[in-house]
Coordinates of C-alpha atoms in Angstrom, one line a residue:
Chain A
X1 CA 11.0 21.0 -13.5
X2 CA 7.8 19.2 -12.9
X3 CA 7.4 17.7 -9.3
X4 CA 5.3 15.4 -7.8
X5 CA 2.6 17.8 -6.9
X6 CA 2.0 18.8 -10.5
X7 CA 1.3 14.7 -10.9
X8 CA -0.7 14.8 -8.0
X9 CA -2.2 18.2 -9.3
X10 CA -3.0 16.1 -12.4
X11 CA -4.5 13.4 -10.5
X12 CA -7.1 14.9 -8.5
X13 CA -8.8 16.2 -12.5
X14 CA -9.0 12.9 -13.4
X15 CA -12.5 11.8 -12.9
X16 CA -13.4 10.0 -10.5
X17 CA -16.9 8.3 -10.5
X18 CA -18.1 6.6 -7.3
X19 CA -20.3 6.6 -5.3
X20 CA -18.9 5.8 -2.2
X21 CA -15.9 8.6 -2.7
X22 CA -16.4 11.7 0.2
X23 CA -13.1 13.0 0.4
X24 CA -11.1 12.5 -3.4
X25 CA -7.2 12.2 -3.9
X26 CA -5.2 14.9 -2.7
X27 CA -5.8 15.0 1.1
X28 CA -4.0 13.6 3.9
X29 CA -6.4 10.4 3.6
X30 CA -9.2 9.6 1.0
X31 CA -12.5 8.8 2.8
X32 CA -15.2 6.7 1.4
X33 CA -18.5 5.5 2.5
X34 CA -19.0 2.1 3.6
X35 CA -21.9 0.1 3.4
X36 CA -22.7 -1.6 6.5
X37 CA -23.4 -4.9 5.1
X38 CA -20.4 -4.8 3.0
X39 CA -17.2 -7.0 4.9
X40 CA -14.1 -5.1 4.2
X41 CA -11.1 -7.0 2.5
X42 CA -7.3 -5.8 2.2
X43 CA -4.1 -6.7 0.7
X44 CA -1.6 -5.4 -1.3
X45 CA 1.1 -6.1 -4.2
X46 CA 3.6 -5.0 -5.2
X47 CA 5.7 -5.2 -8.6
X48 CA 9.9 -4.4 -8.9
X49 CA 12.0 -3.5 -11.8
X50 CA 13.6 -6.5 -13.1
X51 CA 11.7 -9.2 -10.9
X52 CA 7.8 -8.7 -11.9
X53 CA 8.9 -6.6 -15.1
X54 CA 11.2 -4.9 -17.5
X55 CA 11.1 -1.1 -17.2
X56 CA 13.5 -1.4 -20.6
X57 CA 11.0 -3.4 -22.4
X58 CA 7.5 -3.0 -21.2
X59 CA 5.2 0.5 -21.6
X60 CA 4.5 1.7 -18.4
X61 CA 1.1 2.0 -19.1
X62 CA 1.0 -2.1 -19.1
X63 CA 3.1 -2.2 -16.0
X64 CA 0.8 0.0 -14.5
X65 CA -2.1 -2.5 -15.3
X66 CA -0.1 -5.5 -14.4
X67 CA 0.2 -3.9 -10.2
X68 CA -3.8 -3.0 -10.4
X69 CA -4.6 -6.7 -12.1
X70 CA -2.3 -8.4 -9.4
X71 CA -4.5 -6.9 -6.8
X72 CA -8.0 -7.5 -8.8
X73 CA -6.7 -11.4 -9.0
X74 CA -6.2 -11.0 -5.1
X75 CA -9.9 -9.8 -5.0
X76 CA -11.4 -12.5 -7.2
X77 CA -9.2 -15.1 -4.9
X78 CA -11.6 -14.6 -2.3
X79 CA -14.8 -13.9 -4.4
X80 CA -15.1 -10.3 -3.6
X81 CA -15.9 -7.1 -5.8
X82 CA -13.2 -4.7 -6.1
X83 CA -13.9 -1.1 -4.3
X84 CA -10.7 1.0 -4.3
X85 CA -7.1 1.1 -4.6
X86 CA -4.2 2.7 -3.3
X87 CA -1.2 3.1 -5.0
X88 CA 2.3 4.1 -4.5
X89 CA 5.6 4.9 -6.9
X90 CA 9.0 4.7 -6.1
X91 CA 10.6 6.3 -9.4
X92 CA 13.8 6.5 -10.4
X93 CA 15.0 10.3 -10.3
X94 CA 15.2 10.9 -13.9
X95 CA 11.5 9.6 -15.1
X96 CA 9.3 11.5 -16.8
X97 CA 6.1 12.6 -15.7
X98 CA 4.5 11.7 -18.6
X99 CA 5.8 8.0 -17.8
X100 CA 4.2 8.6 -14.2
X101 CA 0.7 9.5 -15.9
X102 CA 0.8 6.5 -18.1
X103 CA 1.6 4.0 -15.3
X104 CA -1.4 5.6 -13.4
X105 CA -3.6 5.3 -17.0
X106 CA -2.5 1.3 -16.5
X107 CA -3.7 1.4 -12.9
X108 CA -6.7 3.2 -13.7
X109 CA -7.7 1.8 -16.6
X110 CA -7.3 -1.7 -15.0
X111 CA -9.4 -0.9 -12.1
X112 CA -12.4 1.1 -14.1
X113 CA -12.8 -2.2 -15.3
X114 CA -14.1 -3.2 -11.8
X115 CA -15.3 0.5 -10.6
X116 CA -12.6 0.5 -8.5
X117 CA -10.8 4.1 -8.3
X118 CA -7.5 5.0 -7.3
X119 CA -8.5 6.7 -4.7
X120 CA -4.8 7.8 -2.9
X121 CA -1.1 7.0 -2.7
X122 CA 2.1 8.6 -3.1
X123 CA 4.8 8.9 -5.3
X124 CA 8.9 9.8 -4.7
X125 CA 11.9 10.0 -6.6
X126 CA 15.2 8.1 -5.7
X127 CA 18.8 6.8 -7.0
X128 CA 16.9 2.9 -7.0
X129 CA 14.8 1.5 -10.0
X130 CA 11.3 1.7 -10.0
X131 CA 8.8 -0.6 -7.3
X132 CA 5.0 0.0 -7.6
X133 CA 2.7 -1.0 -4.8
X134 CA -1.1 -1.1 -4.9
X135 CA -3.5 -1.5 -1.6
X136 CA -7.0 -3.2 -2.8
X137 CA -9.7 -2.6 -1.1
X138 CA -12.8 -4.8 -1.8
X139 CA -16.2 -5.3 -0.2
X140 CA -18.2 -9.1 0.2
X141 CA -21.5 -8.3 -1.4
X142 CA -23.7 -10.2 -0.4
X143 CA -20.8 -13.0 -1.0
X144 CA -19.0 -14.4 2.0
X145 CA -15.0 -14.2 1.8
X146 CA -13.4 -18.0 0.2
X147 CA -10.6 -18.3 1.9
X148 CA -7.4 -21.1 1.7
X149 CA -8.7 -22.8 4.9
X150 CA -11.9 -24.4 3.8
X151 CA -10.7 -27.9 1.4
X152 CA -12.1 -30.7 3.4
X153 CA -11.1 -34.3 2.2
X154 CA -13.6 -35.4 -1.0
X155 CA -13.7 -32.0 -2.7
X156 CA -13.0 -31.9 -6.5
X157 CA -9.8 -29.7 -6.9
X158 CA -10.3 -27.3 -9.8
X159 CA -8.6 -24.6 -12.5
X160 CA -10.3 -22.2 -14.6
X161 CA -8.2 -22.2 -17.3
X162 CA -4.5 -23.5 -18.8
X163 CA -1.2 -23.2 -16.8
X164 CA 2.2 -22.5 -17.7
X165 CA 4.5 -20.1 -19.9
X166 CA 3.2 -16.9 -18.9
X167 CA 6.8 -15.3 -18.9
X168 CA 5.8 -15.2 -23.0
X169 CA 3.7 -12.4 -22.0
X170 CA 0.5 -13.3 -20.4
X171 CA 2.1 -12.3 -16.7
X172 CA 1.6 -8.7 -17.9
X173 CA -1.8 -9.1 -19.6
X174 CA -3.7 -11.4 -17.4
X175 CA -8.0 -10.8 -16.8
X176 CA -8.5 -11.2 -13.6
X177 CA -11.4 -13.6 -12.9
X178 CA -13.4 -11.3 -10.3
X179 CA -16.6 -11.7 -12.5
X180 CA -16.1 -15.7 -12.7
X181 CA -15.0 -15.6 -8.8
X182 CA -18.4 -14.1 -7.9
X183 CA -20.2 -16.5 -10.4
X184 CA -18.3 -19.9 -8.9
X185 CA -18.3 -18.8 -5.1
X186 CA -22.3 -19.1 -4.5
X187 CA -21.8 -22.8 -5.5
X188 CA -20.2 -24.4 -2.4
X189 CA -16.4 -23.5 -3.1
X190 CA -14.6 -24.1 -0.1
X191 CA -11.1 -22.7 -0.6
X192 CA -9.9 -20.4 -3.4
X193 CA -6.4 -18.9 -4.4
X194 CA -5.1 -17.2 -7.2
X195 CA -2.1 -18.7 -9.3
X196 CA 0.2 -16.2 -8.8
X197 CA 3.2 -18.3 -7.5
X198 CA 2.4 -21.7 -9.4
X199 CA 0.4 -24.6 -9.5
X200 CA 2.2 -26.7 -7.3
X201 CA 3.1 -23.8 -4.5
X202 CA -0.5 -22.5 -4.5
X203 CA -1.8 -25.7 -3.8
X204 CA 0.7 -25.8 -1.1
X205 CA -1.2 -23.0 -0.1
X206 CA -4.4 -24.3 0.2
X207 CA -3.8 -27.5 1.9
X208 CA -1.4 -26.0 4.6
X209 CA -4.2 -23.9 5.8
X210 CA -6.9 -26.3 5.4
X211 CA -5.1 -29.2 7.1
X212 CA -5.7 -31.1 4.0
X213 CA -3.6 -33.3 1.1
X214 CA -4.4 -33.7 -2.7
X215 CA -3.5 -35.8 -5.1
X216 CA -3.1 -33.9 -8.6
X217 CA -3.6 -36.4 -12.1
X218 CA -1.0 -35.3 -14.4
X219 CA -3.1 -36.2 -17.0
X220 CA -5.8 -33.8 -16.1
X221 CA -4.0 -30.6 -15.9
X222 CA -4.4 -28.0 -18.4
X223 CA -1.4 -27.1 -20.2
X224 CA -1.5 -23.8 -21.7
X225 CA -0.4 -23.3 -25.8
X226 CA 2.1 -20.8 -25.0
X227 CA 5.0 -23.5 -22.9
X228 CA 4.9 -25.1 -26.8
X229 CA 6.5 -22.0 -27.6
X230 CA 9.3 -21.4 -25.0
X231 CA 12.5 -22.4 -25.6
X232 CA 13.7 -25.7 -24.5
X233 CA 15.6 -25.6 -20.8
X234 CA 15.1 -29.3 -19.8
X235 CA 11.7 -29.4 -18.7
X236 CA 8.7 -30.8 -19.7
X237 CA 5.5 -28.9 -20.7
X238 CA 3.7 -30.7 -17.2
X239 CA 6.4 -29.1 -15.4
X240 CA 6.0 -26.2 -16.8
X241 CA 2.2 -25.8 -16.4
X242 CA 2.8 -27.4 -12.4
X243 CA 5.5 -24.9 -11.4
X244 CA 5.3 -21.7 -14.0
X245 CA 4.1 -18.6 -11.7
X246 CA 1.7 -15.7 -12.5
X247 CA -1.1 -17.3 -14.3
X248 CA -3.5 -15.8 -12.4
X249 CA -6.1 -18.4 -12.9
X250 CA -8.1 -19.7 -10.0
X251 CA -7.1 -23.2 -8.0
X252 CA -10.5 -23.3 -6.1
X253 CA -11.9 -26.3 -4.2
X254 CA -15.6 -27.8 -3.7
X255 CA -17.6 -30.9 -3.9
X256 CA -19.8 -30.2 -6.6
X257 CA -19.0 -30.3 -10.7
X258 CA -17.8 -27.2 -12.3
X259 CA -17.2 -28.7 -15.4
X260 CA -17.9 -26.5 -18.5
X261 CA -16.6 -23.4 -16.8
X262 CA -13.4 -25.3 -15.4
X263 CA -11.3 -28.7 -15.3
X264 CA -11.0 -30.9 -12.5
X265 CA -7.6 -31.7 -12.0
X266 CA -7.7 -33.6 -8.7
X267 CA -8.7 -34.4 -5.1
X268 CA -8.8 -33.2 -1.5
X269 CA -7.7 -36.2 0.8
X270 CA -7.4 -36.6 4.7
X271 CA -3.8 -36.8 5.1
X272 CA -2.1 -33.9 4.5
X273 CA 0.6 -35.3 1.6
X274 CA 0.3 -33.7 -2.3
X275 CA 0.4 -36.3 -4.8
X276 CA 1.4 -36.0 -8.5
X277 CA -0.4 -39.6 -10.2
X278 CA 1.0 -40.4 -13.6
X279 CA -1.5 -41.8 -16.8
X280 CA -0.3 -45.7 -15.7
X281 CA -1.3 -45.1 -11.6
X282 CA 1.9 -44.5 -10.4
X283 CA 2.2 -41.7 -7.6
X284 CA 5.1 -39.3 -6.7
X285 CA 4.9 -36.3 -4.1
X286 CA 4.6 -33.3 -6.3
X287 CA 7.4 -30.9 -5.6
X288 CA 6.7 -27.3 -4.8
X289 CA 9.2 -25.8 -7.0
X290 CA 6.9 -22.5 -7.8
X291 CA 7.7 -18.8 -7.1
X292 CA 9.6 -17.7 -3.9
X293 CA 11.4 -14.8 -2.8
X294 CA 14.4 -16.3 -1.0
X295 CA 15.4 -13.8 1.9
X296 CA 19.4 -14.6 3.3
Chain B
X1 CA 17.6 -20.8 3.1
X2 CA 14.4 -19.1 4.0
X3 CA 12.3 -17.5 2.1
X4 CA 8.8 -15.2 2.3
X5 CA 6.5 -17.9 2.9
X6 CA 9.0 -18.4 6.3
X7 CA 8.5 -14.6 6.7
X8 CA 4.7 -14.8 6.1
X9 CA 4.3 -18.1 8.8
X10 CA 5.9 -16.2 11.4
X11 CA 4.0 -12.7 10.6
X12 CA 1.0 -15.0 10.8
X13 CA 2.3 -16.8 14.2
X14 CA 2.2 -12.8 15.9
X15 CA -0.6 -12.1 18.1
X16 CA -3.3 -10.1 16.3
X17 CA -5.6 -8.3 18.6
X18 CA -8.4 -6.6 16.4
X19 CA -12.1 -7.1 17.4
X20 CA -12.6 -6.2 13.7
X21 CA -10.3 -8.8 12.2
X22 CA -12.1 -11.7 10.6
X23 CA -9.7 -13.1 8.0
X24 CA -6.0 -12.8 9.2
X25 CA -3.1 -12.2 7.5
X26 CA -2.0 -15.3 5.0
X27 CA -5.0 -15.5 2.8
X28 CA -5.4 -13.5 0.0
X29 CA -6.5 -10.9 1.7
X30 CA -7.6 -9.7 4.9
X31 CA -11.5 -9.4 5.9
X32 CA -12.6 -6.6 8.3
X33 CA -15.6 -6.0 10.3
X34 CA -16.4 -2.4 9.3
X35 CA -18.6 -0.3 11.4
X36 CA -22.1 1.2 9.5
X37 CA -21.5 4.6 11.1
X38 CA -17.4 5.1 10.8
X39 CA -16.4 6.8 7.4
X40 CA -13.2 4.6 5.7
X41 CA -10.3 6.8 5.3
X42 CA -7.0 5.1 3.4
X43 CA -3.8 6.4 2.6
X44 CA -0.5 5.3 1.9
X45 CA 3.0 6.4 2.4
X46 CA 6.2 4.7 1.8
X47 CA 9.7 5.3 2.6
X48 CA 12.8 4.7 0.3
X49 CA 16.6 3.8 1.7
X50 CA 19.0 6.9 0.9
X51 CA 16.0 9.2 0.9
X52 CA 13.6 8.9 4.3
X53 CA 16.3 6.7 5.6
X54 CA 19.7 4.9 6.1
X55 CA 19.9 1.1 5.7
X56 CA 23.4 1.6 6.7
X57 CA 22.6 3.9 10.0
X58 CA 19.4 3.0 11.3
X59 CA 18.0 0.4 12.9
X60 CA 15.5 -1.7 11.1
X61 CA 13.2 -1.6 13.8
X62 CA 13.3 2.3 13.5
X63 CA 12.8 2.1 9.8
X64 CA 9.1 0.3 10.2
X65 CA 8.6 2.5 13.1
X66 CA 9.1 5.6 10.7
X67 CA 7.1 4.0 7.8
X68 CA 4.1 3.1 9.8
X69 CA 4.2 6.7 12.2
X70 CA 4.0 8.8 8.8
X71 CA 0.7 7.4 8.1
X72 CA -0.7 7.3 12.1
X73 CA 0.4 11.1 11.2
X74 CA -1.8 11.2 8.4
X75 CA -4.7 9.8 10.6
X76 CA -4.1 12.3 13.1
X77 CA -3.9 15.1 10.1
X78 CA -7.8 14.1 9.1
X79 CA -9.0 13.6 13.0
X80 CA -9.0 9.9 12.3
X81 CA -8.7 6.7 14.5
X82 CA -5.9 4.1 12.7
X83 CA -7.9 0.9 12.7
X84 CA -5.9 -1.2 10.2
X85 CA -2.4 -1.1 8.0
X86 CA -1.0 -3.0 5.0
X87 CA 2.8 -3.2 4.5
X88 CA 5.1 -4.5 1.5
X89 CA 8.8 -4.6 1.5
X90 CA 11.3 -4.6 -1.5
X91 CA 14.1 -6.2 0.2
X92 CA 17.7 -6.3 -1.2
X93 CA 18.1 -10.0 -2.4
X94 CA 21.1 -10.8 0.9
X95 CA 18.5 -9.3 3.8
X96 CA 18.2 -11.6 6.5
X97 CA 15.4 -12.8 7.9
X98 CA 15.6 -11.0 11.4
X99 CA 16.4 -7.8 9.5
X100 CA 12.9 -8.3 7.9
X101 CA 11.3 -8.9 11.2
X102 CA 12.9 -6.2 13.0
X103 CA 11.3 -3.6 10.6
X104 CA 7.9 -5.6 11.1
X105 CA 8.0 -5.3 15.0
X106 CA 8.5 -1.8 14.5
X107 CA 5.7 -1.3 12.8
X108 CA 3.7 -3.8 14.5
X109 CA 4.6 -1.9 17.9
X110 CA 3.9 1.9 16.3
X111 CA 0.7 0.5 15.8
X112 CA -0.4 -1.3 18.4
X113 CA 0.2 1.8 20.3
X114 CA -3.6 3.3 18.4
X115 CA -4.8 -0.4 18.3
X116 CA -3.5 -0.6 14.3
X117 CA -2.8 -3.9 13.5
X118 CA -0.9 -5.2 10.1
X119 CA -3.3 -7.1 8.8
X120 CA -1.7 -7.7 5.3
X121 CA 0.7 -7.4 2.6
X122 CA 3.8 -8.3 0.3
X123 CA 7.3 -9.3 0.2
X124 CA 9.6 -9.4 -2.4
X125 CA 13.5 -9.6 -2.8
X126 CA 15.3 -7.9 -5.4
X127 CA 18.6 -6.7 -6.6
X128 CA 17.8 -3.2 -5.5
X129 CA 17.9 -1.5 -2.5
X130 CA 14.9 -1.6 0.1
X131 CA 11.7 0.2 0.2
X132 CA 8.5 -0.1 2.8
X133 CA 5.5 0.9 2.3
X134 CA 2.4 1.2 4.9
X135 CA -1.1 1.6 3.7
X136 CA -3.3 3.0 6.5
X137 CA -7.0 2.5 7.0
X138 CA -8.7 5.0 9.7
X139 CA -12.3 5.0 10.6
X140 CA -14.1 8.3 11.9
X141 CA -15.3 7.3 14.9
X142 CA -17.7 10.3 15.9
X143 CA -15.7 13.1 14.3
X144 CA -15.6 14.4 11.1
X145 CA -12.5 13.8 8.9
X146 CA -10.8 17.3 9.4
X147 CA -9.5 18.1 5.3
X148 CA -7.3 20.5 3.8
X149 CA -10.3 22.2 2.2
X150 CA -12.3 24.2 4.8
X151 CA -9.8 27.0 6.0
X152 CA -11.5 30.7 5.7
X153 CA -10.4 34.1 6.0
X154 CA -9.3 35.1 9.5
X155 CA -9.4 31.7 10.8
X156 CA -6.1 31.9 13.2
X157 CA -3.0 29.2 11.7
X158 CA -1.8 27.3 14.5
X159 CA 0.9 24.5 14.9
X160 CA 1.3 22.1 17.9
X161 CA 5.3 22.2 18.3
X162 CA 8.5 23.6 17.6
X163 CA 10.1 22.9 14.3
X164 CA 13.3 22.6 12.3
X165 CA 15.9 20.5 12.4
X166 CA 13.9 17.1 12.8
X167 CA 17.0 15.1 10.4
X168 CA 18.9 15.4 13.8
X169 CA 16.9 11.9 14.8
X170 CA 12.8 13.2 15.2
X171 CA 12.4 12.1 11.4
X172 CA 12.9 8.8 12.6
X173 CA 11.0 9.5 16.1
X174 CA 8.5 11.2 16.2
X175 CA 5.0 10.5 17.9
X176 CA 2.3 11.0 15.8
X177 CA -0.4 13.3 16.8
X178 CA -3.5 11.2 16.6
X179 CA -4.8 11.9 20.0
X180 CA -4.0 15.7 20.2
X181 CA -5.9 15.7 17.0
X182 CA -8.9 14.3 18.4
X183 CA -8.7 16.4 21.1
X184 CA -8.8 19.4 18.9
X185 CA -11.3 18.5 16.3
X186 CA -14.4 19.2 18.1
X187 CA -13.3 22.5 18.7
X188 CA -14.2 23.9 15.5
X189 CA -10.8 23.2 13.5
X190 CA -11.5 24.3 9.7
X191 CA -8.8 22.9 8.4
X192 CA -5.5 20.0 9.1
X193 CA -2.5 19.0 7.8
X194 CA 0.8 17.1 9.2
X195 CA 3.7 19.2 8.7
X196 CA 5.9 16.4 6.3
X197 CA 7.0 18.6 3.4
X198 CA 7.8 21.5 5.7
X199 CA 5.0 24.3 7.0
X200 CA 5.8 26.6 3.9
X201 CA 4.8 23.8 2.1
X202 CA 2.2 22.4 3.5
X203 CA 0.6 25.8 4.5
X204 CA 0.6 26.0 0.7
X205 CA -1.1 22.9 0.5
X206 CA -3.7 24.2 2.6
X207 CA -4.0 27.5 1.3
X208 CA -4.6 25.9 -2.6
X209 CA -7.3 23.8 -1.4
X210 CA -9.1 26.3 0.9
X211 CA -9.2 29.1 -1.8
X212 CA -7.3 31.5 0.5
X213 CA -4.1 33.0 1.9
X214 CA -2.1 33.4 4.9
X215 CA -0.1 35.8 7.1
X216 CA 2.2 34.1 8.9
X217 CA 4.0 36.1 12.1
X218 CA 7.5 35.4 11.8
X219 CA 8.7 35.8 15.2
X220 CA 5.9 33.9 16.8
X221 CA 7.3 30.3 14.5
X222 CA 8.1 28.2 17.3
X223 CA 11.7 27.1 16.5
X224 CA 13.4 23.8 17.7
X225 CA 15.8 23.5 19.6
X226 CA 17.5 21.0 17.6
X227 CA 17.9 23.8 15.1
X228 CA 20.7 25.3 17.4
X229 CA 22.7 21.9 16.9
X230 CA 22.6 21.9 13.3
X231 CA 26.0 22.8 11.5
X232 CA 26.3 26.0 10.0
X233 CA 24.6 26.1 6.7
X234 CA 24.3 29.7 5.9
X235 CA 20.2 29.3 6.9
X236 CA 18.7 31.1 9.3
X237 CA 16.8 29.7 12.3
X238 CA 13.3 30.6 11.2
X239 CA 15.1 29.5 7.6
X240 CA 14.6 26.0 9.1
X241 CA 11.4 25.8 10.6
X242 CA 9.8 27.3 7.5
X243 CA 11.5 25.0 5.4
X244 CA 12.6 22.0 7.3
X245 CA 10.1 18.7 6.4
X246 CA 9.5 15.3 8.5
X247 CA 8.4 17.5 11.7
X248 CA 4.9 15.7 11.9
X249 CA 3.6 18.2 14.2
X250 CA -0.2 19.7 13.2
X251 CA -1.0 22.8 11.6
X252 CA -4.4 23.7 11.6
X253 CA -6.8 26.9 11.0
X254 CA -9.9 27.5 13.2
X255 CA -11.4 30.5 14.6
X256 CA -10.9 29.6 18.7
X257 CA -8.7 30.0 20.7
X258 CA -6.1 27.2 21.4
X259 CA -3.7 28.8 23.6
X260 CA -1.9 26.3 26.0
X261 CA -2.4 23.4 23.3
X262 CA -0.5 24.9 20.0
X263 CA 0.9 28.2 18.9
X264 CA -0.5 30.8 16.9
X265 CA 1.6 31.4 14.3
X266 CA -1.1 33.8 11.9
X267 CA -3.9 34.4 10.2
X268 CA -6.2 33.1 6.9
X269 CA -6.7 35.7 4.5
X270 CA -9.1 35.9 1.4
X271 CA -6.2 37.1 -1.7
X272 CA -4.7 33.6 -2.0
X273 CA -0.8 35.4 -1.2
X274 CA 1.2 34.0 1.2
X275 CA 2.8 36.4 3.5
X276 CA 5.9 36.8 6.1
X277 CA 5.4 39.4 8.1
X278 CA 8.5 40.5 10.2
X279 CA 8.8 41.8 13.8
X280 CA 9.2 45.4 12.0
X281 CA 5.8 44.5 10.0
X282 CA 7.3 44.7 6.8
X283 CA 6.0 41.6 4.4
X284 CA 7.4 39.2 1.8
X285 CA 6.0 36.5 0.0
X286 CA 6.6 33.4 1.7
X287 CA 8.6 31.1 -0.7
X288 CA 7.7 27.2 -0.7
X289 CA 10.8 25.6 -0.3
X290 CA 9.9 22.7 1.6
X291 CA 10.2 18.8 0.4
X292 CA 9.1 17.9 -3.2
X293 CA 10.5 15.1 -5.1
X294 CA 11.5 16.2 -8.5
X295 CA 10.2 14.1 -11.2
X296 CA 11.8 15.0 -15.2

C-alpha cells in the first residue's frame, strides 16, 4: 500500500527549475534565496469538497489548478510576480495516489505558468472529504504592493473583464491576471482586489479599508455571456454579474483612463456610502450580497 | 449571524508586532520586509480532527497551539528562526465564532513566544469536520539551515529527550525546540530532523537522504516516563519510543560531543542498514513502524 512518502518520494524527482531553490522538497523546510530588493508577499487559499468544488464531478488535476490559480489571483491582486508555493492535502483515506499526483500536476502546472514551484507541503489521510490549501509566496519586483487602502475620492473605479455566472465553469478555469496586474499597477492604481467573493462584496472591500464610497452605474458593468445561460432563479443578469463570486477578474481603482484594457464602471466618492445608479439617474445603496462563509 | 469577514476584522483588530511587517493581515496578502542576508525557509503542516486531534476533547485553544508548534518544530529541525506564519481553517458550518478565535489565540500566543506573527490566511465553513493548517516562514539568521542530507559515517545519533508515549497529552504540548537548536547548530551538527513520525522513522528519513546507515544502541533510547502510564498493549517500552510519533524532540548526527545537552543513542554507518543492537550485542534490522498516512 502506497503511503505518503512514496508521493513525497515522487515529488522531490519532479523537476524543479529555479533559481532561487537551495534546499528542494523533502526537508523539514524548503529554503530559497531572496533577493534583497524583492518585498516579500503571503497568503494562502484554500479549496473544500463540496464548497469550492465537486470531487464527484471535477478531475483532480483541474482542482488542483483551481487552489494554485486562487493564490496566483491573490498575487496579481497586489501586482506582484508569483515566487513559490506551498501546498497541503487533506485526503480522504481511500484516494489514490495517482489522484494525489494529478492534483499536484494541477498545482504545478498552474504555477509553472508563473515560475512559481511548489516548493513544500504536506499531505494526510483521514475519515473527512478532501480540503486543499496553497501558501503563495510572491516577490514586488521592482513594483510596489496595490493594496485595498489606497481609493481616494475622484478615482475611476475599474474591471478587466465581464462578471457573473462563473458556477457554469469558469470558477475552475480562471487566468489569473498577474501579467495584466504588473502591466496596470505602474499607472497610478491605487487600490486593487481580486473578484473572488463578488462584485458588490469586493468593493466593499476596497472602500472599507480606504475610508472611501462609490457609486457603481448599472449600466456600465460588464455582464458576462455565460449568466445568459444559467437557469432562471429570479434574478436578473445585473444581479448576477454584481453578486456572482469567483470571477477572478480585477476591481482596481485610479485616476487615470484604462480604457481599451478595461471598463470603467464607476466612481470613488468622499463619503463612505456604495451606490448602485440606474440608466434613468435614480440611486439605490447596492447590497453586498456576495460570497461569505457564515460561522454560528 | 457572523461570518469570516467578522472573523477577519477582529484578526485584523489583534496587535501585530513585527518590525518586518509592512502590509497586515486583510489585504490580499501580506507584504514582509525580508533581510538581504537571511535564507527564506517555508513549510507547512496541518492538523486534521480525529487524526492529530479531538474537536470533542481538546481545547481549541490547544488545537492552534499544536498546529502552529509542529511547524516552530520544523524551524527548530533546520536551525531556523520562525519569522512569519499563514493559517486557514476548514470550519464545520455550526462553529462559533469564539471557537474560531480560541484556536487563533493559540496560535497567535505559540508564536509570539519566537516573535512569529500570523500575518495571513483563509477561512471557510463547510459541512465537514475541521482542519488547520499553518504555513511557516523561517529566516536563517547567521546559521546555516541544518538538512536531512549531510549525516556521514561515524557521526554519533543523538536525541534531545525521552520518548514514547507523547498521545498521553505532549502531542498536544510540547515546546518546540527552536532555541536548543540554535544552540547546537554551530557545533558542527551534520544532520536534523524533529522526531514527528517516530525516531525509527525519521532516522530513516535521515538515513535515505544522507546515503548512509545507523546503529542504534538500544538500551541507551531514552524512554519516557509517560510510557509507564500507557495501558498494556502487548509493546514493549523501547517498542514505544522507537515507534511512538508527535515527540518533537531533535535527533541529530554530528561528530562532537554533546553530553549534558542530548543523548547518544548511536552511530552513522556507511551500508545504508539500519541496525538495533541489544545490551547482549546481538543486531536486528530496525523496522520503520512509525507514522505514515496510508494513501490507496
Amino acid at each position: 500500500m502506497p503511503g505518503e512518502f512514496d508521493f513525497i518520494d515522487w515529488v522531490r524527482k519532479q523537476s524543479l527549475a529555479s533559481p532561487r531553490l537551495l534546499v528542494p522538497p523533502g526537508d523539514d523546510l524548503a529554503a530559497l534565496r531572496w533577493d534583497a530588493s524583492d518585498l516579500l508577499l503571503v497568503g494562502a487559499d484554500q479549496v473544500l469538497d463540496g464548497v469550492h468544488f465537486d470531487s464527484a464531478r471535477h478531475a483532480p488535476r483541474d482542482i488542483g489548478r483551481k487552489v494554485m490559480n486562487r493564490n496566483l489571483s491573490d498575487c496579481a491582486a497586489m501586482a506582484c510576480l508569483p515566487a513559490a508555493a506551498v501546498a497541503t492535502a487533506a485526503l480522504p483515506r481511500d484516494t489514490p495516489l495517482e489522484f494525489v499526483k494529478e492534483i499536484y500536476r494541477g498545482m504545478s502546472a498552474s504555477g509553472a505558468t508563473f515560475d512559481c514551484p511548489v516548493v513544500g507541503g504536506d499531505t494526510g489521510a483521514w475519515d473527512g472529504k478532501l480540503v486543499l490549501t496553497v501558501t503563495i509566496l510572491g516577490r514586488s519586483a521592482g513594483i510596489a504592493p496595490v493594496t485595498r487602502s489606497g481609493a481616494r475620492a475622484g478615482d475611476g473605479i475599474w474591471v478587466t473583464g465581464p462578471l457573473g455566472g462563473s458556477i457554469l465553469g469558469r470558477h475552475m478555469t480562471f487566468t489569473p491576471r498577474v501579467t495584466l496586474a504588473r502591466e496596470l499597477a505602474p499607472r497610478g492604481i491605487t487600490a486593487m482586489i481580486d473578484i473572488s467573493d463578488g462584485l458588490s462584496r469586493d468593493l466593499g472591500h476596497i472602500c472599507a479599508q480606504s475610508n472611501v464610497g462609490a457609486i457603481i452605474e448599472a449600466e456600465r458593468i460588464p455582464i458576462h455571456e455565460d449568466v445568459m445561460k444559467l437557469p432562471p432563479d429570479g434574478r436578473s443578469p445585473l444581479e448576477h454579474a454584481l453578486h456572482d463570486g469567483e470571477d477572478h477578474e480585477l476591481l482596481f481603482t485610479a485616476p487615470g483612463d484604462f480604457a481599451g484594457t478595461a471598463t470603467r464602471i464607476g466612481t470613488v466618492t468622499a463619503d463612505r456610502e456604495i451606490w448602485l445608479r440606474g440608466a434613468d439617474g435614480t440611486r439605490a445603496p447596492l447590497e453586498r450580497k456576495g460570497w461569505e462563509h457564515a460561522l454560528a
